[in-house]
CSV table of C-alpha atoms in Angstrom, one decimal:
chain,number,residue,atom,x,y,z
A,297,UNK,CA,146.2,111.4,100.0
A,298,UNK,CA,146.8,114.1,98.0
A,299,UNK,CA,143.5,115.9,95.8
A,300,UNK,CA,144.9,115.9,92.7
A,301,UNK,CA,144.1,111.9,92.9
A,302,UNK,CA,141.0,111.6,94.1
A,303,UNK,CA,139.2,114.8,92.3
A,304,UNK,CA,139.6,112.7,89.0
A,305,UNK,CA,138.0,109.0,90.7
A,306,UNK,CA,135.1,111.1,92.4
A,307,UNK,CA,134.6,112.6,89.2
A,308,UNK,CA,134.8,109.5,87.1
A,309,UNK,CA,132.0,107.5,89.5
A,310,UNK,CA,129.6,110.4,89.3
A,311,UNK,CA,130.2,110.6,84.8
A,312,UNK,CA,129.8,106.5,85.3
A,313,UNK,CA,126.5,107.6,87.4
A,314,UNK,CA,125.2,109.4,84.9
A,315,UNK,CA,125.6,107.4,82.6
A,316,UNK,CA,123.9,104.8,83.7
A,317,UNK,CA,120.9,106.7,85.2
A,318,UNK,CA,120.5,107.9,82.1
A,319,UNK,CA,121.0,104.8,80.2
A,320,UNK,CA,118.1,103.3,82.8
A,321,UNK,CA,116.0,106.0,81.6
A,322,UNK,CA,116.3,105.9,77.9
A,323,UNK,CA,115.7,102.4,77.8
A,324,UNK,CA,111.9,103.1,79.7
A,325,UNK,CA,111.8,105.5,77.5
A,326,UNK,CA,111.6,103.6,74.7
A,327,UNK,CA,109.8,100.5,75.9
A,328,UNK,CA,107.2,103.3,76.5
A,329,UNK,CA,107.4,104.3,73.0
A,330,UNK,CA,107.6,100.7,71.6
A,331,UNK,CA,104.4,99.9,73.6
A,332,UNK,CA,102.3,103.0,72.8
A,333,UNK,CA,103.4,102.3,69.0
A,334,UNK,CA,101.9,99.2,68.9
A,335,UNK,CA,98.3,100.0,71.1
A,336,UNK,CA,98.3,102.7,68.7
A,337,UNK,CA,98.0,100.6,65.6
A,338,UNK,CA,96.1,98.1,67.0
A,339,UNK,CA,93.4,100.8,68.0
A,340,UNK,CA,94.1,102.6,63.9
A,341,UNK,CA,92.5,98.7,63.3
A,342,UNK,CA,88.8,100.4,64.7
A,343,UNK,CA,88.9,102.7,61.6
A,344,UNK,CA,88.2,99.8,59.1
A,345,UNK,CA,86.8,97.5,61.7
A,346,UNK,CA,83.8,99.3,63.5
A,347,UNK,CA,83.3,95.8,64.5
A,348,UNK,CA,86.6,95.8,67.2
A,349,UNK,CA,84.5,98.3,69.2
A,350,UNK,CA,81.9,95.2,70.4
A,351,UNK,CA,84.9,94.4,71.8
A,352,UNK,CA,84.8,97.5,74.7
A,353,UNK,CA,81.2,97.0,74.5
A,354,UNK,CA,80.5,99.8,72.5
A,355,UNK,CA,77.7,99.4,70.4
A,356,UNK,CA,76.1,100.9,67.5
A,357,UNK,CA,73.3,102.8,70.1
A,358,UNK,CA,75.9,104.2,72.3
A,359,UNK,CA,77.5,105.3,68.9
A,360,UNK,CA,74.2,107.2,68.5
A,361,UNK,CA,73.7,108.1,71.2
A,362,UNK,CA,77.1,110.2,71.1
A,363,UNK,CA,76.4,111.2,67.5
A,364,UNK,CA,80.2,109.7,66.3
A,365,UNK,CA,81.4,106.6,64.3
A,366,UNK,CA,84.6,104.2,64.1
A,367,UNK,CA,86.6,106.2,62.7
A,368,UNK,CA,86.2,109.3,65.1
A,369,UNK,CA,86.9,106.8,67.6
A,370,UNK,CA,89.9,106.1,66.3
A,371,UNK,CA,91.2,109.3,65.5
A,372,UNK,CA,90.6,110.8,69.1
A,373,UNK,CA,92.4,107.2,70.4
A,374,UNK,CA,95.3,108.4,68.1
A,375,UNK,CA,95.2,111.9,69.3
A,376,UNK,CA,95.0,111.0,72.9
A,377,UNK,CA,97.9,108.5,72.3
A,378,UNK,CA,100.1,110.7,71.3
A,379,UNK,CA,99.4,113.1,73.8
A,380,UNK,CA,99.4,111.0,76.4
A,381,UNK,CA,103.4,109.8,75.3
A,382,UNK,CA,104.3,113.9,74.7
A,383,UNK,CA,103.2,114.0,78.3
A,384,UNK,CA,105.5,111.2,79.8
A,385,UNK,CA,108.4,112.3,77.8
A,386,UNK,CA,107.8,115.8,79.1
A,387,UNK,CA,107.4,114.8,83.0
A,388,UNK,CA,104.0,115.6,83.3
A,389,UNK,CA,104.4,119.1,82.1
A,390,UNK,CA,101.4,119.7,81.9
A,391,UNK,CA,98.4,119.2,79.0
A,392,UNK,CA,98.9,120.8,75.4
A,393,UNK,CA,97.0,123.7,74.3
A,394,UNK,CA,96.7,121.4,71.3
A,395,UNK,CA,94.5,119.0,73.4
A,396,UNK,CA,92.7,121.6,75.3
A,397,UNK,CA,91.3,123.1,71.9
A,398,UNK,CA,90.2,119.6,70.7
A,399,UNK,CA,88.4,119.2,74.3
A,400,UNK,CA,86.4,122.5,73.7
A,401,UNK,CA,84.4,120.7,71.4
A,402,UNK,CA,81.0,119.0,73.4
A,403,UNK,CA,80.7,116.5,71.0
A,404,UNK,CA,84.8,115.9,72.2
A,405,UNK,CA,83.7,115.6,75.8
A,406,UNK,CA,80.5,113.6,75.6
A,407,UNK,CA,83.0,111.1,73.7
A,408,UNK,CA,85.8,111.0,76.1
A,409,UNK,CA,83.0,110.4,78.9
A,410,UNK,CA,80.4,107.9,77.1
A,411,UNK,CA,83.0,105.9,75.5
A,412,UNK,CA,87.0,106.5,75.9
A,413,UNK,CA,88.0,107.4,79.2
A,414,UNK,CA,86.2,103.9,81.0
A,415,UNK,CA,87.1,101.5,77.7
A,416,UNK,CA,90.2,102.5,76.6
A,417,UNK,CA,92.9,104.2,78.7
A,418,UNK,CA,94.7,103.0,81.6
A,419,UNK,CA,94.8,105.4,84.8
A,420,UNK,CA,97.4,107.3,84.5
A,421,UNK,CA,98.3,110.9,86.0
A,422,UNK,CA,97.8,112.2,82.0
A,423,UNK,CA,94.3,110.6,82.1
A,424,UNK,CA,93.6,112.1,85.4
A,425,UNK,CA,94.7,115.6,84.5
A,426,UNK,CA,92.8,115.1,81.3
A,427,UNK,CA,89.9,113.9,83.3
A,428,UNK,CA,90.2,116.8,85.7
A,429,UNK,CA,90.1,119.5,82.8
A,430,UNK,CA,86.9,118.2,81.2
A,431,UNK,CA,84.8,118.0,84.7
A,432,UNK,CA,86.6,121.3,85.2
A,433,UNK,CA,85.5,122.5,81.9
A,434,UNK,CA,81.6,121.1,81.8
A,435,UNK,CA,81.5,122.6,85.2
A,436,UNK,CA,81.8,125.7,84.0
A,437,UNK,CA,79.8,125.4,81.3
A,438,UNK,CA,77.1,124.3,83.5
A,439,UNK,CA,77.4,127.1,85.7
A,440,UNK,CA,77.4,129.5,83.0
A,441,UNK,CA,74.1,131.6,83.6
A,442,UNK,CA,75.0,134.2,80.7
């Protein structure tokens, strides 16, 4: 069979290949996005709701306890969100400078201990790298003999 034939059929099954492989992935893509969207605005709710936190059994003495309110809950939920999608659509490229600033703060990390990281996200490889960098972090901090 001459090559002049079947160069263009090889090449058309891989394009076809492609195409679909990449249609596959879109569409995860955006039932990601579509899912993360709508936790998102269910967990904005908190904000105006203090109450909804009963709900991960987060009560007004833990609150206290890690000197923040409802709507500092929310806003790190909102934060950590986002991040968390950036990261999937990146392939685990790694965590944001953005996100290691905010997790400088000890008020931050006492937050994403107490209160986020066993109530409200899922395990994922983001919230273990995330996990990972605060112990990583307060380690440091603790061994800090300055």
């Amino acid at each position: 069979m001459d090559i002049f034939l079947i160069f263009p059929i090889v090449i058309s099954i891989v394009a076809v290949a492609i195409a679909y492989y990449s249609f596959v992935d879109n569409r995860q893509l955006l039932k990601w996005s579509t899912s993360y969207t709508r936790l998102r605005e269910a967990e904005s709710l908190i904000k105006d709701n203090p109450e909804l936190l009963d709900l991960y059994s987060v009560d007004e003495n833990l609150l206290k306890r890690c000197n923040t309110n409802a709507q500092e809950i929310a806003y790190m939920l909102s934060i950590l969100r986002t991040m968390q999608e950036l990261y999937r659509f990146q392939k685990n490229a790694g965590l944001s400078p953005y996100l290691k600033k905010i997790f400088e703060s000890q008020k931050v990390v006492l937050i994403w201990e107490e209160i986020i990281f066993n109530r409200f996200v899922f395990r994922t490889k983001f919230v273990d790298d995330l996990n990972n960098y605060v112990r990583e972090g307060t380690l440091q901090k603790d061994t800090n003999y300055e």
